[in-house]
Short mmCIF file of C-alpha atoms in Angstrom, two decimals:
data_model
loop_
_atom_site.label_atom_id
_atom_site.label_comp_id
_atom_site.label_asym_id
_atom_site.label_seq_id
_atom_site.Cartn_x
_atom_site.Cartn_y
_atom_site.Cartn_z
CA MET Z 95 43.78 -51.27 33.16
CA SER Z 96 43.72 -48.66 35.89
CA ALA Z 97 43.02 -49.72 39.46
CA MET Z 98 39.53 -48.62 40.57
CA MET Z 99 38.25 -47.16 43.83
CA LYS Z 100 34.99 -45.96 45.44
CA ALA Z 101 34.32 -42.24 45.82
CA LEU Z 102 31.45 -39.81 46.56
CA GLN Z 103 31.04 -37.66 43.51
CA TRP Z 104 28.89 -34.55 43.08
CA GLU Z 105 27.31 -33.86 39.69
CA ALA Z 106 25.67 -30.42 39.41
CA LYS Z 107 23.74 -31.29 36.35
CA THR Z 108 21.74 -34.00 38.13
CA GLU Z 109 22.07 -32.39 41.56
CA LYS Z 110 23.14 -35.68 43.01
CA LEU Z 111 25.88 -37.01 45.23
CA SER Z 112 26.57 -40.53 44.17
CA LEU Z 113 28.80 -43.35 45.39
CA VAL Z 114 30.68 -44.30 42.20
CA GLU Z 115 33.59 -46.34 41.08
CA VAL Z 116 36.35 -44.25 39.52
CA ALA Z 117 39.99 -44.73 38.58
CA MET Z 118 42.43 -44.55 41.46
CA PRO Z 119 44.65 -41.47 41.20
CA THR Z 120 48.33 -42.03 40.34
CA VAL Z 121 51.48 -39.89 40.40
CA THR Z 122 51.70 -37.82 37.21
CA ASP Z 123 53.67 -34.80 38.45
CA PRO Z 124 57.13 -34.97 40.17
CA PHE Z 125 55.66 -33.25 43.26
CA ASP Z 126 52.48 -35.36 43.58
CA VAL Z 127 51.57 -37.28 46.71
CA VAL Z 128 48.86 -39.95 46.65
CA VAL Z 129 47.26 -40.37 50.13
CA ARG Z 130 45.22 -43.38 51.26
CA VAL Z 131 42.31 -41.66 52.99
CA GLU Z 132 41.42 -42.98 56.41
CA PHE Z 133 39.02 -40.30 57.68
CA VAL Z 134 37.31 -37.37 55.89
CA GLY Z 135 34.94 -34.90 57.41
CA VAL Z 136 31.66 -33.64 55.95
CA CYS Z 137 31.94 -29.88 56.07
CA GLY Z 138 29.19 -27.27 56.10
CA SER Z 139 30.45 -26.10 52.80
CA ASP Z 140 29.93 -29.53 51.35
CA LEU Z 141 26.26 -29.33 52.36
CA LEU Z 142 26.11 -25.89 50.65
CA VAL Z 143 27.46 -27.44 47.47
CA LEU Z 144 24.60 -29.98 47.57
CA ARG Z 145 22.22 -27.05 47.75
CA LYS Z 146 24.04 -25.30 44.85
CA ILE Z 147 24.86 -22.34 47.14
CA HIS Z 148 28.67 -22.86 47.40
CA PRO Z 149 30.58 -22.90 44.08
CA ALA Z 150 32.09 -26.16 42.89
CA ALA Z 151 33.05 -28.00 39.64
CA GLU Z 152 30.23 -29.46 37.60
CA LYS Z 153 31.50 -32.92 38.52
CA VAL Z 154 33.86 -33.43 41.40
CA ILE Z 155 34.67 -35.77 44.28
CA LEU Z 156 33.94 -33.83 47.47
CA GLY Z 157 35.93 -33.83 50.74
CA HIS Z 158 38.64 -31.44 51.95
CA GLU Z 159 39.01 -32.27 55.64
CA PHE Z 160 40.97 -35.43 55.87
CA ALA Z 161 43.87 -37.49 57.19
CA GLY Z 162 45.42 -40.73 56.05
CA THR Z 163 48.61 -42.51 55.04
CA VAL Z 164 51.00 -41.72 52.15
CA HIS Z 165 50.59 -44.31 49.43
CA ASP Z 166 52.97 -42.96 46.76
CA VAL Z 167 55.06 -39.94 46.02
CA GLY Z 168 56.56 -38.30 42.94
CA PRO Z 169 60.31 -38.46 42.24
CA MET Z 170 60.88 -34.85 43.46
CA VAL Z 171 59.22 -35.36 46.85
CA SER Z 172 61.85 -35.70 49.53
CA SER Z 173 59.94 -34.63 52.65
CA LEU Z 174 57.40 -37.58 52.61
CA GLN Z 175 57.57 -41.27 51.96
CA PRO Z 176 54.98 -44.11 51.70
CA GLY Z 177 53.65 -45.08 55.11
CA ASP Z 178 53.85 -41.54 56.61
CA ARG Z 179 50.68 -40.52 58.45
CA VAL Z 180 49.50 -37.11 57.22
CA CYS Z 181 46.84 -34.45 57.09
CA VAL Z 182 46.30 -32.09 54.14
CA ASN Z 183 45.68 -28.41 53.63
CA PRO Z 184 43.16 -28.35 50.77
CA ASN Z 185 43.82 -24.72 49.80
CA GLY Z 186 46.49 -24.31 47.13
CA ASN Z 187 48.03 -21.16 45.79
CA CYS Z 188 50.46 -20.13 43.00
CA ASN Z 189 53.23 -18.46 45.08
CA GLY Z 190 53.65 -15.92 42.26
CA CYS Z 191 50.70 -13.42 42.21
CA ARG Z 192 50.84 -10.17 44.16
CA PHE Z 193 48.78 -11.61 47.03
CA CYS Z 194 51.02 -14.62 47.45
CA ILE Z 195 54.11 -12.38 47.31
CA ARG Z 196 52.58 -10.12 50.03
CA GLY Z 197 51.92 -13.12 52.30
CA GLN Z 198 48.19 -13.34 51.56
CA PRO Z 199 47.87 -16.74 49.82
CA HIS Z 200 44.21 -17.06 50.70
CA PHE Z 201 43.55 -14.20 48.20
CA CYS Z 202 45.59 -15.95 45.41
CA THR Z 203 44.37 -14.95 41.98
CA THR Z 204 44.91 -18.42 40.60
CA GLY Z 205 44.19 -20.42 43.77
CA LYS Z 206 41.04 -20.81 45.80
CA SER Z 207 39.81 -17.34 44.87
CA ALA Z 208 39.89 -18.22 41.18
CA LYS Z 209 38.40 -21.69 41.47
CA ASN Z 210 41.75 -23.20 40.58
CA VAL Z 211 42.29 -26.97 40.38
CA ARG Z 212 44.26 -26.84 43.61
CA ASP Z 213 41.01 -25.98 45.49
CA LEU Z 214 40.72 -29.58 46.77
CA GLY Z 215 37.27 -31.06 47.13
CA MET Z 216 35.56 -28.20 45.25
CA PHE Z 217 37.33 -27.80 41.88
CA TRP Z 218 39.78 -30.70 42.14
CA ASP Z 219 38.82 -34.21 43.17
CA GLY Z 220 38.86 -34.42 46.96
CA ALA Z 221 39.05 -36.97 49.73
CA MET Z 222 35.66 -38.62 49.94
CA ALA Z 223 37.35 -41.50 48.26
CA GLU Z 224 39.74 -44.34 49.08
CA TYR Z 225 42.68 -42.38 47.67
CA CYS Z 226 43.35 -38.69 46.91
CA LYS Z 227 46.14 -37.01 45.01
CA VAL Z 228 47.54 -33.69 46.30
CA PRO Z 229 50.62 -31.48 45.82
CA ALA Z 230 53.38 -32.24 48.36
CA ASP Z 231 53.48 -28.64 49.65
CA GLN Z 232 49.94 -29.14 50.98
CA VAL Z 233 50.73 -32.29 52.98
CA PHE Z 234 51.76 -32.22 56.64
CA ARG Z 235 53.20 -35.15 58.59
CA LEU Z 236 51.46 -35.98 61.89
CA PRO Z 237 53.16 -36.03 65.26
CA ASP Z 238 53.86 -39.58 66.46
CA ASP Z 239 51.29 -39.31 69.27
CA MET Z 240 48.40 -38.00 67.15
CA SER Z 241 46.02 -40.51 65.57
CA THR Z 242 44.74 -40.06 61.97
CA ARG Z 243 41.27 -40.14 63.51
CA GLN Z 244 42.00 -37.01 65.62
CA ALA Z 245 43.90 -35.36 62.74
CA VAL Z 246 40.75 -34.99 60.63
CA LEU Z 247 40.07 -31.95 62.91
CA CYS Z 248 43.26 -30.18 61.80
CA GLU Z 249 41.69 -28.61 58.70
CA PRO Z 250 38.68 -27.11 60.43
CA TYR Z 251 40.80 -26.01 63.31
CA SER Z 252 43.30 -24.28 60.96
CA CYS Z 253 40.35 -22.05 59.86
CA VAL Z 254 39.21 -21.51 63.45
CA VAL Z 255 42.76 -20.50 64.39
CA HIS Z 256 42.88 -17.93 61.63
CA GLY Z 257 39.59 -16.39 62.87
CA TYR Z 258 40.83 -16.42 66.49
CA ASP Z 259 44.05 -14.71 65.49
CA ARG Z 260 42.07 -12.10 63.52
CA LEU Z 261 40.24 -11.15 66.73
CA GLY Z 262 43.58 -9.96 68.15
CA PRO Z 263 44.40 -9.89 71.91
CA LEU Z 264 41.35 -10.29 74.20
CA LEU Z 265 41.08 -9.45 77.86
CA PRO Z 266 40.77 -12.45 80.14
CA GLU Z 267 37.37 -11.33 81.51
CA SER Z 268 35.86 -10.93 78.04
CA ARG Z 269 32.27 -12.02 77.65
CA ILE Z 270 31.94 -14.06 74.49
CA LEU Z 271 28.95 -15.05 72.39
CA ILE Z 272 29.12 -17.63 69.59
CA LEU Z 273 26.18 -17.90 67.11
CA GLY Z 274 25.73 -21.53 66.10
CA ALA Z 275 26.88 -24.82 67.72
CA GLY Z 276 27.80 -26.80 64.61
CA ILE Z 277 31.31 -28.17 64.78
CA ILE Z 278 32.94 -24.81 64.07
CA GLY Z 279 31.03 -23.12 66.85
CA ILE Z 280 31.94 -26.04 69.20
CA LEU Z 281 35.65 -25.76 68.19
CA PHE Z 282 35.63 -22.04 68.89
CA ALA Z 283 34.13 -22.61 72.25
CA ALA Z 284 36.67 -25.32 73.08
CA LEU Z 285 39.50 -22.99 72.02
CA PHE Z 286 38.26 -20.08 74.09
CA GLN Z 287 37.99 -22.53 77.06
CA HIS Z 288 41.50 -23.78 76.40
CA ARG Z 289 42.82 -20.27 76.36
CA GLY Z 290 41.26 -19.47 79.70
CA PHE Z 291 38.07 -17.64 78.86
CA CYS Z 292 35.31 -18.63 81.21
CA ASP Z 293 32.29 -16.65 80.11
CA VAL Z 294 31.30 -18.19 76.75
CA THR Z 295 27.65 -18.38 75.58
CA VAL Z 296 26.63 -20.30 72.46
CA SER Z 297 23.26 -19.67 70.82
CA GLU Z 298 21.93 -22.79 69.12
CA PRO Z 299 18.37 -24.10 68.35
CA SER Z 300 19.30 -27.75 68.74
CA GLU Z 301 18.94 -29.18 72.32
CA VAL Z 302 21.44 -31.93 71.46
CA ARG Z 303 24.06 -29.38 70.40
CA ARG Z 304 23.41 -27.13 73.45
CA ARG Z 305 24.18 -30.16 75.66
CA THR Z 306 27.40 -30.63 73.70
CA VAL Z 307 28.34 -27.00 74.52
CA ALA Z 308 27.75 -27.59 78.24
CA SER Z 309 30.16 -30.58 78.22
CA ILE Z 310 33.06 -28.44 77.02
CA GLY Z 311 33.81 -27.07 80.44
CA LYS Z 312 33.06 -24.57 83.18
CA GLY Z 313 31.91 -21.26 81.85
CA CYS Z 314 30.48 -22.62 78.53
CA LYS Z 315 26.73 -22.59 78.31
CA GLY Z 316 24.25 -23.13 75.48
CA VAL Z 317 21.08 -21.16 75.12
CA THR Z 318 18.26 -21.05 72.52
CA PRO Z 319 18.03 -17.97 70.24
CA ALA Z 320 14.74 -17.06 72.03
CA GLU Z 321 16.46 -17.24 75.48
CA LEU Z 322 19.27 -15.05 74.16
CA LYS Z 323 16.78 -12.49 72.93
CA ASP Z 324 15.06 -12.43 76.34
CA LEU Z 325 18.43 -11.92 78.00
CA CYS Z 326 18.98 -8.70 76.11
CA THR Z 327 16.49 -6.95 78.41
CA LYS Z 328 18.60 -7.68 81.47
CA ASN Z 329 20.97 -5.13 83.07
CA ASP Z 330 24.59 -5.44 82.09
CA PHE Z 331 23.61 -7.42 78.97
CA GLY Z 332 26.19 -7.37 76.15
CA PHE Z 333 29.23 -9.11 74.80
CA ASP Z 334 32.82 -8.06 74.22
CA VAL Z 335 33.21 -10.58 71.45
CA ILE Z 336 30.61 -12.11 69.11
CA VAL Z 337 31.68 -14.89 66.69
CA ASP Z 338 29.17 -15.86 64.03
CA THR Z 339 29.56 -19.43 62.74
CA SER Z 340 25.99 -19.76 61.49
CA GLY Z 341 26.24 -17.84 58.21
CA VAL Z 342 22.69 -16.56 58.81
CA PRO Z 343 22.57 -12.78 58.08
CA VAL Z 344 19.48 -12.17 60.16
CA ALA Z 345 21.24 -13.60 63.24
CA ILE Z 346 24.34 -11.45 62.60
CA GLN Z 347 22.31 -8.34 62.19
CA GLN Z 348 20.37 -8.97 65.35
CA ALA Z 349 23.56 -9.47 67.33
CA ILE Z 350 25.44 -6.37 66.32
CA PRO Z 351 23.59 -4.10 68.86
CA TRP Z 352 24.48 -6.65 71.60
CA LEU Z 353 28.14 -5.70 71.33
CA ARG Z 354 29.53 -3.68 74.25
CA HIS Z 355 31.61 -0.55 73.77
CA GLY Z 356 34.83 -1.58 72.10
CA GLY Z 357 33.28 -4.88 71.10
CA ARG Z 358 34.40 -7.09 68.19
CA LEU Z 359 32.31 -9.06 65.78
CA LEU Z 360 33.90 -11.85 63.80
CA ILE Z 361 31.89 -13.06 60.71
CA PHE Z 362 33.16 -16.53 60.22
CA GLY Z 363 30.23 -18.47 58.74
CA CYS Z 364 29.56 -18.55 55.00
CA CYS Z 365 26.67 -16.24 54.33
CA PRO Z 366 24.66 -16.44 51.07
CA ALA Z 367 26.22 -14.20 48.38
CA ASP Z 368 22.90 -12.44 47.65
CA LYS Z 369 22.07 -11.36 51.20
CA GLN Z 370 22.74 -7.97 52.80
CA LEU Z 371 23.33 -6.65 56.40
CA SER Z 372 22.34 -3.32 57.79
CA PHE Z 373 23.31 -1.60 60.98
CA ASN Z 374 23.29 1.89 62.53
CA PRO Z 375 26.67 3.50 61.78
CA HIS Z 376 26.18 6.12 64.42
CA ASP Z 377 25.76 3.48 67.11
CA ALA Z 378 28.77 1.60 65.75
CA TRP Z 379 30.82 4.81 65.89
CA MET Z 380 29.66 5.68 69.41
CA LYS Z 381 30.55 2.22 70.71
CA GLU Z 382 33.67 1.95 68.51
CA ILE Z 383 32.91 -1.58 67.54
CA THR Z 384 35.10 -3.60 65.14
CA ILE Z 385 33.73 -5.89 62.48
CA ILE Z 386 36.15 -8.53 61.31
CA THR Z 387 35.90 -11.27 58.70
CA SER Z 388 37.81 -14.52 58.36
CA ARG Z 389 38.53 -16.57 55.29
CA ILE Z 390 40.11 -20.09 55.29
CA ASN Z 391 43.51 -20.67 56.88
CA PRO Z 392 46.66 -18.84 55.65
CA PHE Z 393 49.81 -20.22 57.38
CA CYS Z 394 47.68 -21.79 60.08
CA PHE Z 395 48.13 -25.55 59.47
CA PRO Z 396 51.18 -26.13 61.66
CA LYS Z 397 49.52 -24.20 64.49
CA ALA Z 398 46.38 -26.20 64.09
CA ILE Z 399 48.21 -29.55 64.21
CA ALA Z 400 49.93 -28.53 67.44
CA LEU Z 401 46.69 -27.21 68.87
CA VAL Z 402 44.66 -30.35 68.09
CA ASN Z 403 47.49 -32.51 69.59
CA ASN Z 404 47.52 -30.40 72.74
CA MET Z 405 43.76 -30.13 73.18
CA ALA Z 406 42.76 -33.79 72.17
CA ALA Z 407 42.70 -35.37 75.56
CA ASP Z 408 40.70 -32.59 77.40
CA TYR Z 409 38.48 -31.13 74.74
CA LEU Z 410 38.36 -33.02 71.45
CA GLY Z 411 36.93 -36.44 72.24
CA PHE Z 412 34.52 -37.33 69.42
CA GLU Z 413 31.70 -38.35 71.72
CA GLN Z 414 32.22 -35.19 73.80
CA LEU Z 415 31.99 -33.00 70.69
CA GLY Z 416 28.98 -34.78 69.18
CA ILE Z 417 31.00 -36.20 66.27
CA LYS Z 418 30.01 -39.55 64.73
CA VAL Z 419 32.00 -41.75 62.42
CA PHE Z 420 30.35 -43.57 59.54
CA SER Z 421 31.39 -45.96 56.80
CA MET Z 422 31.41 -43.95 53.58
CA HIS Z 423 28.75 -46.39 52.33
CA ASP Z 424 26.42 -44.86 54.98
CA TYR Z 425 26.93 -41.26 53.72
CA GLN Z 426 23.11 -40.74 53.32
CA GLU Z 427 22.54 -41.38 57.02
CA ALA Z 428 25.51 -39.21 57.92
CA ILE Z 429 24.28 -36.26 55.93
CA ALA Z 430 20.73 -36.62 57.26
CA LEU Z 431 21.90 -36.63 60.90
CA LEU Z 432 24.14 -33.67 60.21
CA LYS Z 433 21.37 -31.66 58.59
CA SER Z 434 18.94 -32.51 61.46
CA GLY Z 435 21.33 -31.20 64.13
CA GLU Z 436 21.50 -34.47 65.93
CA ILE Z 437 25.30 -34.50 65.51
CA THR Z 438 27.77 -31.71 65.13
CA LYS Z 439 30.00 -33.43 62.68
CA ALA Z 440 29.95 -36.51 60.39
CA ILE Z 441 33.23 -38.27 59.68
CA LEU Z 442 33.39 -40.77 56.87
CA GLN Z 443 35.72 -43.79 56.61
CA PRO Z 444 36.26 -44.74 52.95
CA SER Z 445 37.10 -48.35 53.72
CA GLY Z 446 34.54 -51.20 53.67
CA MET Z 447 32.55 -49.99 50.62
CA GLY Z 448 29.39 -51.84 49.53
CA GLU Z 449 26.83 -51.18 46.81
CA CYS Z 450 26.60 -47.78 45.18
CA ASN Z 451 23.87 -45.39 46.30
CA ASN Z 452 22.54 -41.99 45.28
CA VAL Z 453 21.13 -39.15 47.43
#
């Protein structure tokens, strides 16, 4: 009889996320790695799955931001061994389609773009479970001085790093606006601060999250959307860089005219697929603005691991960032607090499971 484990499973038919008991994954492919999950983050895209906005399998264990310890490996895996502390890139690709060959694995026709089984936590069982099975080429060993608790931030930071790189070189005196102070907005603000930018404004309705922004460092300030709108009447108002992490089209559209000449807009948040944006192309031409988008994290995991390790002491304390850790048994409370804006991030620990619940 197969060993069993607890997991949070989404079922689209019933529109429920349930704490269930399922068979523990085992090595079935020579390149498999089974990871004992220690920490797993609740991502904004997980919340979109619960609202049936983000695509996912009809029945799947959620969770794609995680770190843990290698439990077992397939016979062809030579780079990892049981006991290694690791984090995981949830985005797989085929390495054979024209996009992969051209160095664009995030557009892979059989990977994430095509809802392939290697899209961990969306179309393949993810890490909101005691154990998770992944291909070895998506697993990264942690530095000796990085905790698995801290390493749960590597996946979101890998996406942030890709967006940051897409912006290109920025002048040190750049005035920066971030729309939204969820965890991604907070991580962008911390990265800008780490890189020496000292004029960073974050627009966020939640007072708790605005206080979190203020704790990042000198030059980071949180304002309400109403306060930001009032500021646009002031002389010298405008931003060299605007980063949208909210995924709210109305907020993006309102912000486009706030770009200075030569300004850059990064659309990072996941906007609803049925929504549209409009802007004045003449104004965009006159100001020579650049609109950039950013999708997942091609080749960014090693950079993210190094960045999290370097930034941890000064910028990435969980209390400082408004992150709270919960037993996976308390997932309902975690999701409720995340939705309310009282915390920026919920991290689940799959150990210490109790009775099963539904939400």
